[in-house]
Amino acid sequence: MAKTLDLERILHNQGVGSRKLCRIMILNEEITVNGELCEDPSAEFALENLRFTVKGEPWDYREKSYLMLHKPSNYECSHKTQHHPTIYSLLPHSLVERGVQCIGRLDEDTTGLILISDDGQFIHRMSSPKHKVPKVYEVTCKHPVSQANIHALLGGVQLVDEPTPIAALEVTQISDNVIHMTLAEGKYHQVKRMVAAIANRVEELKRIQIGELKLPENLAVGEWRWLSDKDLEKLNASK
Ligand code: URA
């Protein structure tokens, strides 16, 4: 039998607000379900293909949230930030209410692709070191990058506090000072430390790809969008 749930709980689970607020909205005739006004907080609905409106604004029911964000510089990937605003302030409040988390963190001055979800299993799968989902970074360096440097990055560089040298999976030269570097791990400040190990310095860092999923060109800095089924397929193929 199709799974059903009462309207008050559905709205709360979808991040519309507290249980009390959702009940008040339903009683105030601010909610329609599948095209019809519903004033009963305990009315049960099948969850599949459920569509509802909140104060006239349409929502699709989502069991779990999966989204991507184009992270701007000077934002922190944490709910409790220290020096800059949180990336979660770039999302609608209803999503934050659902308890979404980013999958792996980017430094405050790093931009680019970041995945966000409230599906604990997905977060674990995508961030577990066991799965080694490759990530591609566009790295702008202070000094030109030589062929010998690229060789060193591919062969493995010794980082302080790491027992063995760490190698990039791929390095592509884009211009004198810009490389694309693919990493299998997500160690603390890994790109910056690897670039420091070749006696250079990262001036700008942008994550442009996770697994097979590229940062879309039409997703502006600071914007987010839902992951499509195709995006999720690409990510699942990456493991
Ligand atoms: N490596 C870094 O040094 N910083 C990031 O934000 C991501 C990878």
Coordinates of C-alpha atoms and ligand atoms in Angstrom, one line a residue:
M1 CA 0.0 0.0 0.0
A2 CA 1.2 3.6 -0.7
K3 CA 2.8 5.3 2.2
T4 CA 0.5 8.0 3.7
L5 CA 1.1 10.7 6.4
D6 CA -1.0 13.4 8.0
L7 CA -0.8 16.9 6.4
E8 CA 0.7 18.6 9.5
R9 CA 3.6 16.2 9.6
I10 CA 4.1 16.3 5.8
L11 CA 4.5 20.1 5.9
H12 CA 6.8 20.0 8.9
N13 CA 9.0 17.3 7.3
Q14 CA 9.3 19.3 4.1
G15 CA 10.7 22.3 6.1
V16 CA 7.6 24.5 5.9
G17 CA 8.0 25.3 9.7
S18 CA 7.4 23.9 13.2
R19 CA 4.5 21.5 13.7
K20 CA 2.5 24.3 15.4
L21 CA 3.1 26.8 12.6
C22 CA 2.1 24.1 10.0
R23 CA -1.2 23.4 11.9
I24 CA -2.0 27.1 12.1
M25 CA -1.4 27.5 8.4
I26 CA -3.7 24.6 7.6
L27 CA -6.4 25.9 9.8
N28 CA -6.0 29.3 8.2
E29 CA -6.7 27.9 4.8
E30 CA -3.2 28.6 3.5
I31 CA -2.5 25.1 2.2
T32 CA -3.8 23.3 -0.9
V33 CA -3.0 19.7 -1.6
N34 CA -3.1 18.3 -5.1
G35 CA -5.1 21.3 -6.2
E36 CA -7.6 21.3 -3.3
L37 CA -7.8 23.4 -0.2
C38 CA -7.3 21.3 3.0
E39 CA -8.2 22.6 6.4
D40 CA -7.7 19.4 8.3
P41 CA -4.2 19.0 9.9
S42 CA -4.8 15.2 10.4
A43 CA -6.0 14.5 6.8
E44 CA -3.8 11.7 5.4
F45 CA -2.2 11.9 1.9
A46 CA -0.2 9.4 -0.2
L47 CA 3.3 10.8 -0.5
E48 CA 4.1 9.8 -4.0
N49 CA 3.6 12.6 -6.6
L50 CA 2.2 14.9 -3.8
R51 CA 2.0 18.5 -4.8
F52 CA 1.0 21.2 -2.4
T53 CA 1.0 25.0 -2.1
V54 CA 1.9 27.1 0.9
K55 CA 0.3 30.6 0.7
G56 CA -0.1 30.1 -3.0
E57 CA 3.5 29.1 -3.6
P58 CA 3.9 25.6 -5.2
W59 CA 6.0 22.9 -3.6
D60 CA 6.9 19.3 -4.8
Y61 CA 7.0 16.7 -2.1
R62 CA 10.6 15.4 -1.8
E63 CA 11.4 12.5 0.4
K64 CA 15.0 13.7 0.6
S65 CA 16.8 16.8 -0.6
Y66 CA 19.8 16.7 -3.0
L67 CA 21.2 19.9 -4.3
M68 CA 24.2 21.7 -5.6
L69 CA 25.5 25.1 -4.7
H70 CA 28.0 27.4 -6.5
K71 CA 29.8 28.5 -3.4
P72 CA 31.1 32.1 -3.4
S73 CA 34.3 33.2 -1.8
N74 CA 34.1 34.5 1.8
Y75 CA 31.4 32.0 2.9
E76 CA 32.0 29.3 5.4
C77 CA 30.8 25.7 5.1
S78 CA 29.5 25.4 8.6
H79 CA 26.3 26.1 10.4
K80 CA 28.1 28.0 13.2
T81 CA 30.5 30.3 11.4
Q82 CA 33.4 32.3 12.9
H83 CA 34.3 35.1 10.4
H84 CA 32.0 35.0 7.4
P85 CA 28.4 34.2 6.6
T86 CA 27.4 30.5 6.3
I87 CA 26.7 28.9 2.9
Y88 CA 23.4 27.8 4.4
S89 CA 22.2 31.5 4.3
L90 CA 22.2 31.1 0.5
L91 CA 19.4 28.4 0.8
P92 CA 15.8 28.9 1.5
H93 CA 15.0 28.6 5.2
S94 CA 12.8 25.6 4.6
L95 CA 15.7 23.6 3.4
V96 CA 17.9 24.5 6.3
E97 CA 14.9 23.5 8.6
R98 CA 15.1 20.1 7.0
G99 CA 18.7 19.7 8.4
V100 CA 20.6 19.7 5.1
Q101 CA 24.4 19.3 5.4
C102 CA 27.2 20.0 2.9
I103 CA 29.2 17.0 1.7
G104 CA 32.8 17.8 2.4
R105 CA 33.9 21.4 3.1
L106 CA 35.6 24.0 1.0
D107 CA 37.8 26.7 2.5
E108 CA 36.2 30.1 3.0
D109 CA 38.2 31.5 0.0
T110 CA 37.5 28.5 -2.3
T111 CA 34.6 28.8 -4.8
G112 CA 32.7 26.2 -6.9
L113 CA 30.7 23.1 -6.7
I114 CA 29.4 21.8 -3.4
L115 CA 26.8 19.1 -2.8
I116 CA 24.2 19.4 -0.1
S117 CA 21.7 16.9 1.2
D118 CA 19.7 15.6 4.2
D119 CA 20.1 12.0 3.2
G120 CA 22.6 10.6 5.7
Q121 CA 23.4 7.5 3.6
F122 CA 24.1 9.6 0.5
I123 CA 26.3 12.0 2.5
H124 CA 28.2 9.1 3.9
R125 CA 28.6 7.4 0.5
M126 CA 29.8 10.5 -1.2
S127 CA 32.2 11.6 1.5
S128 CA 33.6 8.3 2.7
P129 CA 37.4 8.0 1.9
K130 CA 36.6 4.3 1.0
H131 CA 34.7 5.4 -2.1
K132 CA 37.4 8.0 -3.3
V133 CA 35.0 10.1 -5.4
P134 CA 37.5 12.2 -7.5
K135 CA 37.2 15.9 -7.4
V136 CA 38.6 18.4 -10.0
Y137 CA 39.9 21.8 -9.0
E138 CA 40.8 24.7 -11.1
V139 CA 44.0 26.1 -9.4
T140 CA 45.4 29.5 -10.2
C141 CA 48.9 29.7 -9.0
K142 CA 51.1 32.7 -8.1
H143 CA 54.0 31.5 -10.3
P144 CA 54.0 29.6 -13.6
V145 CA 53.7 25.9 -13.3
S146 CA 56.4 23.9 -15.0
Q147 CA 56.3 20.4 -16.5
A148 CA 58.6 19.3 -13.7
N149 CA 56.0 20.6 -11.2
I150 CA 53.3 18.7 -12.9
H151 CA 55.5 15.6 -12.9
A152 CA 56.0 16.0 -9.1
L153 CA 52.3 16.4 -8.4
L154 CA 51.5 13.3 -10.4
G155 CA 54.4 11.3 -8.8
G156 CA 53.4 12.4 -5.3
V157 CA 54.5 15.1 -2.9
Q158 CA 55.3 14.8 0.8
L159 CA 53.0 16.8 3.0
V160 CA 53.7 17.6 6.6
D161 CA 51.8 15.2 8.9
E162 CA 51.1 12.7 6.2
P163 CA 52.9 9.3 6.4
T164 CA 53.4 8.9 2.7
P165 CA 53.5 11.1 -0.4
I166 CA 50.2 12.2 -1.9
A167 CA 49.7 12.2 -5.7
A168 CA 47.2 13.9 -7.9
L169 CA 45.2 11.5 -10.2
E170 CA 45.4 14.0 -13.1
V171 CA 46.9 17.4 -13.8
T172 CA 46.2 19.4 -16.9
Q173 CA 47.9 22.6 -17.8
I174 CA 45.3 25.3 -18.8
S175 CA 47.7 28.3 -19.0
D176 CA 51.1 29.2 -17.5
N177 CA 49.7 29.7 -14.0
V178 CA 46.4 27.7 -14.2
I179 CA 46.1 23.9 -13.8
H180 CA 43.2 21.5 -13.4
M181 CA 44.1 19.0 -10.7
T182 CA 42.1 15.9 -9.9
L183 CA 42.3 14.4 -6.4
A184 CA 41.0 11.2 -4.9
E185 CA 41.2 12.3 -1.3
G186 CA 39.8 15.3 0.5
K187 CA 42.5 16.1 3.1
Y188 CA 42.6 19.4 5.0
H189 CA 43.8 22.2 2.6
Q190 CA 45.0 19.5 0.3
V191 CA 45.3 21.5 -2.9
K192 CA 47.0 24.4 -1.1
R193 CA 49.4 22.1 0.7
M194 CA 50.3 20.2 -2.5
V195 CA 50.9 23.4 -4.4
A196 CA 53.0 24.7 -1.5
A197 CA 55.0 21.5 -1.8
I198 CA 56.1 22.5 -5.4
A199 CA 57.2 25.9 -4.0
N200 CA 54.2 27.7 -5.5
R201 CA 51.1 29.3 -3.9
V202 CA 47.4 29.1 -4.7
E203 CA 46.0 32.5 -5.6
E204 CA 42.5 31.2 -6.6
L205 CA 40.8 27.8 -6.1
K206 CA 37.6 26.6 -7.6
R207 CA 36.1 23.1 -7.5
I208 CA 34.7 22.4 -11.0
Q209 CA 33.7 18.8 -10.8
I210 CA 32.8 16.0 -8.4
G211 CA 32.9 12.5 -9.9
E212 CA 31.3 12.8 -13.3
L213 CA 29.2 15.9 -12.2
K214 CA 30.5 19.2 -13.5
L215 CA 29.6 22.6 -12.1
P216 CA 27.1 23.9 -14.7
E217 CA 28.2 27.0 -16.6
N218 CA 24.8 28.6 -16.1
L219 CA 24.8 28.2 -12.3
A220 CA 25.9 31.6 -11.1
V221 CA 28.0 32.2 -8.1
G222 CA 25.8 32.0 -5.0
E223 CA 23.0 30.1 -6.8
W224 CA 21.8 26.6 -6.0
R225 CA 19.6 24.1 -7.8
W226 CA 18.1 20.6 -7.2
L227 CA 20.2 17.7 -8.5
S228 CA 18.3 16.0 -11.3
D229 CA 18.0 12.2 -11.7
K230 CA 20.7 12.4 -14.3
D231 CA 23.0 14.3 -11.9
L232 CA 22.4 11.6 -9.2
E233 CA 23.1 8.9 -11.8
K234 CA 26.4 10.6 -12.6
L235 CA 27.4 10.8 -9.0
N236 CA 26.4 7.2 -8.3
A237 CA 28.5 6.1 -11.4
S238 CA 31.5 7.9 -9.8
K239 CA 31.9 5.5 -6.9
Ligands
URA1 N1 41.9 21.9 -1.1 C1 42.1 23.1 -0.5 O1 43.3 23.4 -0.2 N2 41.1 23.9 -0.2 C2 39.8 23.5 -0.5 O2 38.9 24.3 -0.2 C3 39.6 22.3 -1.1 C4 40.7 21.5 -1.4

